[in-house]
Short mmCIF file of C-alpha atoms in Angstrom, two decimals:
data_model
loop_
_atom_site.label_atom_id
_atom_site.label_comp_id
_atom_site.label_asym_id
_atom_site.label_seq_id
_atom_site.Cartn_x
_atom_site.Cartn_y
_atom_site.Cartn_z
CA MET A 1 18.93 15.89 -2.71
CA THR A 2 17.19 14.16 -5.51
CA GLN A 3 19.60 13.54 -8.58
CA THR A 4 18.25 13.48 -12.04
CA MET A 5 19.59 13.12 -15.60
CA THR A 6 17.79 14.89 -18.45
CA GLN A 7 19.89 13.87 -21.41
CA THR A 8 18.85 11.20 -23.81
CA LEU A 9 20.53 8.33 -25.14
CA PRO A 10 22.21 8.75 -28.60
CA GLN A 11 19.74 7.13 -31.05
CA THR A 12 22.36 4.99 -32.58
CA LEU A 13 23.38 3.37 -29.38
CA THR A 14 19.95 2.62 -28.01
CA PRO A 15 18.42 -1.05 -28.28
CA ALA A 16 15.17 -1.27 -30.18
CA SER A 17 13.40 -2.11 -26.91
CA ILE A 18 14.58 -1.70 -23.33
CA ARG A 19 13.73 -4.79 -21.25
CA VAL A 20 12.83 -4.19 -17.65
CA VAL A 21 12.23 -6.65 -14.68
CA LEU A 22 10.70 -5.47 -11.37
CA TYR A 23 10.70 -8.07 -8.58
CA SER A 24 8.74 -7.91 -5.42
CA HIS A 25 8.31 -10.84 -3.05
CA ASP A 26 4.77 -9.81 -1.84
CA ALA A 27 4.53 -12.09 1.20
CA GLN A 28 2.16 -9.71 3.08
CA GLY A 29 0.12 -6.68 1.95
CA LEU A 30 0.04 -4.99 -1.48
CA GLY A 31 2.78 -2.37 -0.88
CA HIS A 32 5.67 -3.87 -2.73
CA LEU A 33 3.58 -4.84 -5.80
CA ARG A 34 1.81 -1.36 -5.88
CA ARG A 35 5.21 0.36 -5.61
CA ASN A 36 6.65 -1.55 -8.56
CA LEU A 37 3.71 -1.21 -10.58
CA ALA A 38 3.75 2.58 -10.08
CA LEU A 39 7.48 2.42 -11.31
CA ALA A 40 6.55 0.21 -14.36
CA HIS A 41 3.94 2.75 -15.49
CA LYS A 42 6.32 5.74 -15.33
CA LEU A 43 9.24 3.92 -16.97
CA ALA A 44 6.94 2.82 -19.77
CA THR A 45 5.70 6.55 -20.29
CA GLU A 46 9.00 8.46 -19.90
CA LEU A 47 11.94 6.05 -21.05
CA PRO A 48 10.98 6.10 -24.74
CA THR A 49 11.19 10.07 -24.65
CA LEU A 50 14.52 9.94 -22.65
CA THR A 51 16.10 7.07 -24.62
CA GLY A 52 14.66 6.85 -27.86
CA ALA A 53 13.66 3.20 -27.15
CA LYS A 54 10.41 1.37 -26.38
CA VAL A 55 10.13 -0.23 -22.94
CA THR A 56 8.91 -3.83 -22.39
CA GLY A 57 8.89 -5.55 -19.02
CA LEU A 58 7.93 -8.08 -16.49
CA LEU A 59 6.72 -7.55 -12.92
CA ILE A 60 7.55 -10.69 -10.90
CA VAL A 61 5.35 -10.90 -8.06
CA GLY A 62 4.47 -13.41 -5.34
CA MET A 63 0.63 -12.73 -5.18
CA LEU A 64 -2.05 -12.97 -8.03
CA PRO A 65 -2.81 -9.28 -8.90
CA SER A 66 -6.58 -8.31 -9.16
CA THR A 67 -8.10 -6.62 -12.09
CA GLY A 68 -7.70 -3.41 -10.17
CA PHE A 69 -4.02 -3.29 -11.03
CA PRO A 70 -3.71 -2.29 -14.78
CA LEU A 71 -0.29 -3.01 -16.44
CA PRO A 72 1.34 -0.52 -18.73
CA GLU A 73 1.50 -1.43 -22.45
CA GLY A 74 4.23 -3.72 -23.12
CA PHE A 75 4.29 -5.22 -19.60
CA ASP A 76 3.17 -8.63 -18.26
CA TRP A 77 3.07 -10.44 -14.83
CA LEU A 78 5.16 -13.37 -13.80
CA VAL A 79 3.30 -14.59 -10.76
CA LEU A 80 5.40 -16.94 -8.53
CA PRO A 81 3.68 -19.39 -6.02
CA GLY A 82 3.10 -17.42 -3.02
CA PHE A 83 4.65 -17.23 0.44
CA ALA A 84 2.79 -15.80 3.41
CA LYS A 85 4.14 -14.57 6.78
CA GLY A 86 3.37 -17.33 9.49
CA PRO A 87 4.27 -17.69 13.16
CA HIS A 88 7.49 -19.20 12.15
CA GLY A 89 8.54 -16.96 9.31
CA TYR A 90 7.67 -17.26 5.71
CA GLU A 91 5.47 -20.27 4.77
CA PRO A 92 3.81 -21.36 1.55
CA ARG A 93 0.53 -19.48 1.05
CA SER A 94 -1.29 -22.29 -0.69
CA LEU A 95 1.16 -25.25 -1.80
CA ARG A 96 1.46 -28.05 0.55
CA GLU A 97 5.38 -27.94 0.20
CA ALA A 98 8.11 -27.31 2.62
CA PRO A 99 9.31 -23.56 2.71
CA GLU A 100 12.66 -24.69 1.27
CA SER A 101 11.21 -26.57 -1.57
CA LEU A 102 8.88 -23.53 -2.50
CA ALA A 103 11.95 -21.20 -2.39
CA GLU A 104 13.95 -23.43 -4.76
CA LEU A 105 10.78 -23.65 -7.08
CA ARG A 106 10.50 -19.85 -7.16
CA ALA A 107 14.40 -19.48 -7.66
CA GLN A 108 14.29 -21.79 -10.60
CA LEU A 109 11.35 -19.98 -12.24
CA VAL A 110 13.01 -16.59 -11.58
CA ASP A 111 16.30 -17.85 -13.04
CA SER A 112 14.84 -19.03 -16.10
CA ALA A 113 13.04 -15.84 -16.74
CA LEU A 114 15.95 -13.67 -16.20
CA GLU A 115 18.05 -15.92 -18.46
CA GLN A 116 15.54 -15.99 -21.30
CA PHE A 117 14.33 -12.32 -21.05
CA ALA A 118 17.87 -10.89 -20.74
CA PRO A 119 16.89 -7.49 -19.09
CA HIS A 120 18.78 -4.30 -19.41
CA LEU A 121 17.37 -3.20 -16.04
CA VAL A 122 16.25 -5.14 -12.88
CA ILE A 123 14.71 -3.27 -9.93
CA VAL A 124 14.37 -5.43 -6.89
CA ASP A 125 11.97 -4.06 -4.29
CA ARG A 126 13.32 -3.94 -0.57
CA HIS A 127 14.79 -7.54 -0.29
CA ILE A 128 17.66 -7.75 -2.74
CA TYR A 129 17.78 -11.60 -2.28
CA GLY A 130 14.03 -12.02 -2.06
CA VAL A 131 12.35 -14.63 0.27
CA ARG A 132 14.68 -17.08 1.86
CA LYS A 133 17.42 -15.81 -0.54
CA GLU A 134 15.63 -17.12 -3.78
CA LEU A 135 17.26 -14.24 -5.72
CA TYR A 136 20.83 -15.08 -4.67
CA ALA A 137 21.70 -17.60 -7.30
CA PRO A 138 19.60 -16.04 -10.08
CA LEU A 139 21.06 -12.60 -9.68
CA ARG A 140 24.48 -13.94 -9.60
CA ARG A 141 23.97 -15.89 -12.60
CA LEU A 142 22.57 -12.84 -14.48
CA ARG A 143 25.54 -10.83 -13.49
CA GLU A 144 27.86 -13.52 -14.87
CA ASP A 145 26.01 -14.07 -18.18
CA TYR A 146 24.97 -10.50 -18.72
CA PRO A 147 27.48 -8.32 -16.85
CA ASP A 148 26.17 -5.07 -18.45
CA THR A 149 22.60 -5.49 -16.87
CA ARG A 150 22.09 -2.78 -14.40
CA ILE A 151 20.75 -4.08 -11.07
CA VAL A 152 18.99 -1.64 -8.72
CA LEU A 153 17.81 -2.06 -5.15
CA GLY A 154 14.69 0.10 -4.47
CA LEU A 155 14.19 0.95 -0.81
CA ARG A 156 11.17 2.66 0.84
CA GLU A 157 12.40 5.65 2.81
CA ILE A 158 12.31 3.80 6.14
CA LEU A 159 13.42 0.19 6.66
CA ASP A 160 13.05 -0.14 10.44
CA SER A 161 14.85 1.00 13.65
CA PRO A 162 18.68 1.37 12.87
CA GLU A 163 19.66 -1.33 14.90
CA VAL A 164 17.24 -3.65 13.33
CA ALA A 165 18.15 -2.64 9.89
CA ALA A 166 21.88 -2.94 10.60
CA ALA A 167 21.31 -6.66 11.91
CA GLU A 168 19.41 -7.49 8.73
CA TRP A 169 22.27 -6.25 6.43
CA ARG A 170 24.92 -8.19 8.54
CA GLU A 171 22.94 -11.39 8.09
CA LEU A 172 22.20 -10.84 4.51
CA ASP A 173 25.59 -10.99 2.85
CA ALA A 174 29.11 -9.67 3.01
CA PRO A 175 29.51 -5.90 2.05
CA GLY A 176 31.64 -6.52 -0.95
CA ASN A 177 29.23 -9.12 -2.41
CA LEU A 178 26.44 -6.56 -2.23
CA ARG A 179 28.68 -3.92 -3.91
CA ARG A 180 29.55 -6.32 -6.74
CA LEU A 181 25.98 -7.07 -7.30
CA ILE A 182 24.05 -3.70 -6.89
CA ASP A 183 24.75 -0.88 -9.11
CA GLU A 184 22.46 1.73 -7.56
CA VAL A 185 20.19 2.03 -4.57
CA TRP A 186 17.12 4.15 -4.99
CA VAL A 187 15.64 5.42 -1.65
CA TYR A 188 12.18 6.35 -2.38
CA GLY A 189 11.99 9.29 0.15
CA ASP A 190 12.86 12.82 1.04
CA PRO A 191 15.86 13.07 3.29
CA ALA A 192 14.45 16.26 4.73
CA VAL A 193 11.71 14.11 6.30
CA HIS A 194 13.91 10.99 7.03
CA ASP A 195 17.39 10.42 6.18
CA SER A 196 18.03 6.58 6.10
CA ILE A 197 21.86 7.23 5.24
CA ALA A 198 22.35 9.29 8.30
CA THR A 199 20.37 6.75 10.52
CA GLY A 200 22.47 3.93 9.22
CA GLU A 201 19.50 2.02 7.62
CA VAL A 202 21.47 2.08 4.31
CA PRO A 203 24.72 0.42 5.09
CA ILE A 204 28.05 2.10 4.70
CA SER A 205 29.16 -0.21 1.90
CA LEU A 206 26.21 1.15 -0.27
CA ARG A 207 26.09 4.83 0.79
CA ASN A 208 27.76 6.14 -2.37
CA ARG A 209 25.39 4.19 -4.50
CA ALA A 210 22.40 5.60 -2.98
CA VAL A 211 20.13 8.18 -4.46
CA PHE A 212 17.31 9.90 -2.80
CA THR A 213 14.46 9.98 -5.54
CA GLY A 214 11.64 11.71 -3.43
CA TYR A 215 8.54 9.96 -2.47
CA LEU A 216 6.55 8.08 -5.10
CA ALA A 217 3.72 10.39 -4.57
CA LYS A 218 2.80 12.38 -7.60
CA GLU A 219 1.59 11.13 -10.96
CA ARG A 220 0.17 7.91 -9.82
CA GLY A 221 -3.06 8.61 -11.82
CA HIS A 222 -2.50 5.37 -13.82
CA LEU A 223 -3.32 3.44 -10.79
CA ASP A 224 -6.57 5.36 -10.26
CA ARG A 225 -8.13 5.36 -13.68
CA ASN A 226 -11.42 3.50 -12.58
CA TYR A 227 -13.32 4.48 -9.54
CA ALA A 228 -16.86 4.37 -8.45
CA SER A 229 -19.03 7.43 -8.02
CA MET A 230 -18.35 9.24 -4.67
CA PRO A 231 -20.55 10.71 -2.05
CA SER A 232 -20.48 14.54 -2.26
CA ARG A 233 -18.93 14.83 1.17
CA PHE A 234 -17.19 11.99 2.94
CA VAL A 235 -14.57 10.90 5.35
CA LEU A 236 -12.42 7.82 4.48
CA THR A 237 -10.83 5.12 6.58
CA THR A 238 -8.35 2.78 4.88
CA VAL A 239 -5.94 0.02 6.25
CA GLY A 240 -4.05 -0.92 3.17
CA GLY A 241 -4.13 -4.70 2.33
CA GLY A 242 -6.16 -5.37 5.44
CA SER A 243 -4.03 -8.25 6.91
CA ASP A 244 -3.11 -6.25 9.97
CA GLY A 245 -5.60 -3.48 10.33
CA PHE A 246 -8.47 -5.16 12.33
CA GLN A 247 -7.82 -2.97 15.51
CA LEU A 248 -8.25 0.30 13.65
CA LEU A 249 -11.22 -1.08 11.81
CA ARG A 250 -12.88 -2.16 14.82
CA SER A 251 -12.58 1.43 16.29
CA ALA A 252 -13.41 3.43 13.18
CA VAL A 253 -16.54 1.56 12.06
CA ARG A 254 -18.41 2.76 14.98
CA MET A 255 -17.27 6.51 14.63
CA THR A 256 -19.82 9.04 14.16
CA PRO A 257 -19.06 11.10 11.03
CA PRO A 258 -19.66 14.88 11.17
CA PRO A 259 -23.10 16.01 10.16
CA GLY A 260 -23.61 16.04 6.52
CA TYR A 261 -20.77 13.65 5.81
CA ARG A 262 -20.65 9.85 5.17
CA HIS A 263 -18.06 7.59 6.18
CA VAL A 264 -16.45 5.23 3.71
CA LEU A 265 -14.55 2.43 5.29
CA VAL A 266 -12.18 0.18 3.15
CA THR A 267 -11.11 -3.04 5.08
CA GLY A 268 -8.47 -4.28 2.47
CA PRO A 269 -8.81 -7.27 0.26
CA GLN A 270 -6.72 -9.46 2.61
CA VAL A 271 -9.10 -9.01 5.62
CA ASP A 272 -10.55 -12.45 6.55
CA ASP A 273 -14.11 -13.12 6.02
CA ALA A 274 -15.05 -13.16 9.61
CA GLN A 275 -13.52 -9.92 10.38
CA PHE A 276 -15.05 -8.42 7.29
CA ALA A 277 -18.50 -9.58 8.45
CA ALA A 278 -17.87 -8.27 11.96
CA VAL A 279 -16.94 -4.90 10.60
CA ARG A 280 -19.87 -4.68 8.22
CA GLU A 281 -22.28 -5.63 11.14
CA ALA A 282 -21.00 -3.06 13.23
CA ALA A 283 -21.50 -0.12 10.70
CA GLY A 284 -23.98 2.58 11.38
CA PRO A 285 -26.50 4.10 8.90
CA MET A 286 -23.95 6.73 7.56
CA THR A 287 -21.03 4.21 7.19
CA GLU A 288 -20.56 2.08 4.05
CA VAL A 289 -18.00 -0.77 4.15
CA HIS A 290 -15.97 -1.97 1.19
CA ARG A 291 -13.30 -4.69 0.80
CA SER A 292 -11.57 -2.58 -1.72
CA LEU A 293 -12.06 0.43 -3.97
CA PRO A 294 -10.77 1.08 -7.35
CA GLY A 295 -8.86 4.35 -7.58
CA LEU A 296 -8.13 4.53 -3.95
CA GLY A 297 -5.80 7.52 -4.51
CA GLN A 298 -8.71 9.54 -5.94
CA TRP A 299 -10.94 8.62 -2.97
CA ILE A 300 -8.13 9.99 -0.75
CA ALA A 301 -7.69 13.21 -2.81
CA ARG A 302 -11.43 13.90 -2.64
CA ALA A 303 -12.16 12.87 0.84
CA SER A 304 -12.69 15.70 3.47
CA ALA A 305 -10.47 13.79 6.05
CA VAL A 306 -8.71 10.44 5.80
CA ILE A 307 -7.77 7.96 8.77
CA ALA A 308 -5.10 5.36 7.86
CA MET A 309 -2.27 3.09 8.82
CA GLY A 310 1.20 4.13 7.95
CA GLY A 311 2.19 2.03 5.07
CA TYR A 312 4.47 3.54 2.34
CA ASN A 313 1.97 3.60 -0.41
CA THR A 314 -0.87 5.00 1.66
CA ALA A 315 1.44 7.72 2.87
CA CYS A 316 2.44 8.55 -0.74
CA GLU A 317 -1.19 8.91 -1.73
CA ILE A 318 -1.66 11.22 1.02
CA LEU A 319 1.24 13.33 0.38
CA ALA A 320 0.03 13.87 -3.08
CA THR A 321 -3.12 15.61 -1.62
CA SER A 322 -4.15 18.40 0.77
CA THR A 323 -6.54 16.05 2.57
CA PRO A 324 -6.16 16.24 6.37
CA ALA A 325 -4.80 12.68 7.49
CA LEU A 326 -4.72 10.76 10.76
CA ILE A 327 -2.05 8.00 10.81
CA ALA A 328 -2.58 5.10 13.28
CA PRO A 329 0.62 3.08 12.54
CA ARG A 330 1.29 -0.43 13.15
CA GLU A 331 3.99 -0.81 15.66
CA GLN A 332 4.70 -4.64 15.69
CA PRO A 333 6.63 -6.62 14.42
CA ARG A 334 8.35 -3.70 12.66
CA ARG A 335 8.50 -0.01 13.80
CA GLU A 336 8.80 1.36 10.21
CA GLN A 337 5.21 2.70 10.22
CA LEU A 338 5.75 4.34 13.54
CA ILE A 339 9.01 5.88 12.53
CA ARG A 340 7.28 7.14 9.24
CA ALA A 341 4.32 8.59 11.16
CA ARG A 342 6.40 10.55 13.46
CA ALA A 343 8.66 11.82 10.73
CA LEU A 344 5.70 13.00 8.80
CA GLU A 345 4.06 14.53 11.84
CA ALA A 346 7.41 16.50 12.56
CA VAL A 347 7.09 18.16 9.17
CA GLY A 348 3.29 18.95 9.68
CA ALA A 349 2.18 16.55 7.04
CA VAL A 350 -0.09 14.34 9.13
CA ASP A 351 -1.47 13.76 12.76
CA VAL A 352 -0.74 10.61 14.50
CA MET A 353 -2.74 8.43 16.95
CA ARG A 354 -0.79 5.70 18.68
CA VAL A 355 -2.59 2.24 18.64
CA ALA A 356 -2.99 2.25 22.43
CA ASP A 357 -4.87 5.42 22.20
CA LEU A 358 -7.23 4.37 19.57
CA SER A 359 -10.95 4.74 20.45
CA THR A 360 -14.02 5.44 18.64
CA ALA A 361 -14.66 8.63 20.50
CA ALA A 362 -11.14 9.92 19.82
CA LEU A 363 -11.55 9.11 16.12
CA SER A 364 -14.76 11.13 16.02
CA ARG A 365 -13.33 14.13 17.83
CA TRP A 366 -10.41 14.05 15.28
CA THR A 367 -12.73 13.83 12.27
CA ALA A 368 -14.94 16.64 13.38
CA GLN A 369 -12.15 19.18 13.40
CA ALA A 370 -10.23 17.74 10.47
CA VAL A 371 -13.00 18.50 7.89
CA THR A 372 -12.79 22.10 8.43
CA ARG A 373 -9.15 22.52 7.31
CA SER A 374 -6.68 21.42 4.42
CA ILE A 375 -2.97 20.54 4.78
CA ALA A 376 -0.32 22.02 2.48
CA ARG A 377 2.53 19.44 1.65
CA ASP A 378 4.13 21.23 -1.14
CA ARG A 379 7.52 21.44 0.65
CA ILE A 380 7.90 17.56 0.68
CA ASP A 381 9.53 16.13 -2.38
CA GLY A 382 7.05 13.74 -3.93
CA ASP A 383 8.40 13.58 -7.48
CA GLY A 384 10.07 10.25 -7.00
CA LEU A 385 8.42 8.43 -10.02
CA HIS A 386 9.80 11.36 -12.33
CA ALA A 387 13.26 11.00 -10.89
CA VAL A 388 13.34 7.30 -11.11
CA ALA A 389 12.72 7.52 -14.93
CA HIS A 390 15.60 9.88 -15.17
CA ARG A 391 17.88 7.70 -13.03
CA ALA A 392 17.21 4.74 -15.20
CA ALA A 393 17.96 6.74 -18.34
CA ALA A 394 21.29 7.95 -16.67
CA LEU A 395 22.08 4.27 -16.00
CA PHE A 396 21.56 3.59 -19.72
CA ARG A 397 23.45 6.49 -20.90
CA SER A 398 26.46 5.60 -18.82
CA ARG A 399 26.43 2.09 -20.24
CA SER A 400 25.15 2.77 -23.90
CA THR A 401 27.82 0.92 -25.60
CA ALA A 402 27.50 -2.01 -23.14
CA LEU A 403 23.75 -2.10 -23.83
CA GLU A 404 24.45 -2.52 -27.39
CA SER A 405 26.71 -5.47 -26.67
CA LEU A 406 23.88 -6.91 -24.27
CA GLU A 407 21.41 -6.78 -27.10
CA GLU A 408 23.76 -8.60 -29.39
CA LYS A 409 24.30 -11.36 -26.85
CA ALA A 410 20.72 -11.77 -26.22
CA SER A 411 19.65 -11.94 -29.78
#
């Protein structure tokens, strides 16, 4: 059940400006960055009302954001030299450095930023120690130098199969060390859809610090402020960042949309040039191909049907609408998308087509019947952004006097 705190901080105990850091490693795809950006906008909007203090912050990312990612007022980017997933694990995206050297460089940059910025709240997306444990030393130093800073681990509602998630936690650190570091765990989902505490994806040592916020689905309009004019009737195919969606693109691009509809296909900005050219070459006269579209959430909301992979952010954008959706989830190397697709299918939110069953004919058949209906998703908790703002305010309220001392130490 979503827990929220609606009381505001006493004005006299509130720092003049609440400093927030949101970290995402961004080694593959855009999901981590987009999730933290949505949180930043909500915190910037609601925390001043809840606490009486303005908000300023840094988004620490491992990928240069495009102009399609507008920042909230008072926030800025700290872009780290990038990692990318390679055949042997995380490798430098551009620098000709050893992975260990790049991890050390990134760790030093983060450490310096945390020490100088002295945040009141740090939200780490998914990987509490980042890539190659680059956050291990910086977070511990932050805890030592600023013990009243609140550190939150934000988790998507599904990590992986329970056995894989358990192994990752065992390899990460001792349970006691994690408890000393992490003040709260925010699970961005609805336990009525998938309960990651019951499955063991959230470890026993952190269960009493875990809060289900609901999906980060509603009130994402700040990410969709600019979008191009749309066809009057269209179906949409999107594969997120595009680094792993070519199989779906190859089947979907040859699809015949229903009569009177256009097909808008978005490859994602990370698809390579050869694949993009192949997809565009295969498109029929009623299909238009884009690398990216500003305001994709608005396109999903206005589409008559959507075909997509099963990433968290795409699922949230779908859950905020009544648009019929077919999920073709990635199944390797993680089973997260397949688990999410099945869970959402079980509550009637989406249809699912496995990768092995993908074909142009099957997608055409699904689209023809999907455009005739709509899907009610009101029973799924999609108010996670609102809940997160209240959780943050609750953390500040419980530590209001400590925040005052943190402000004095940082000044």
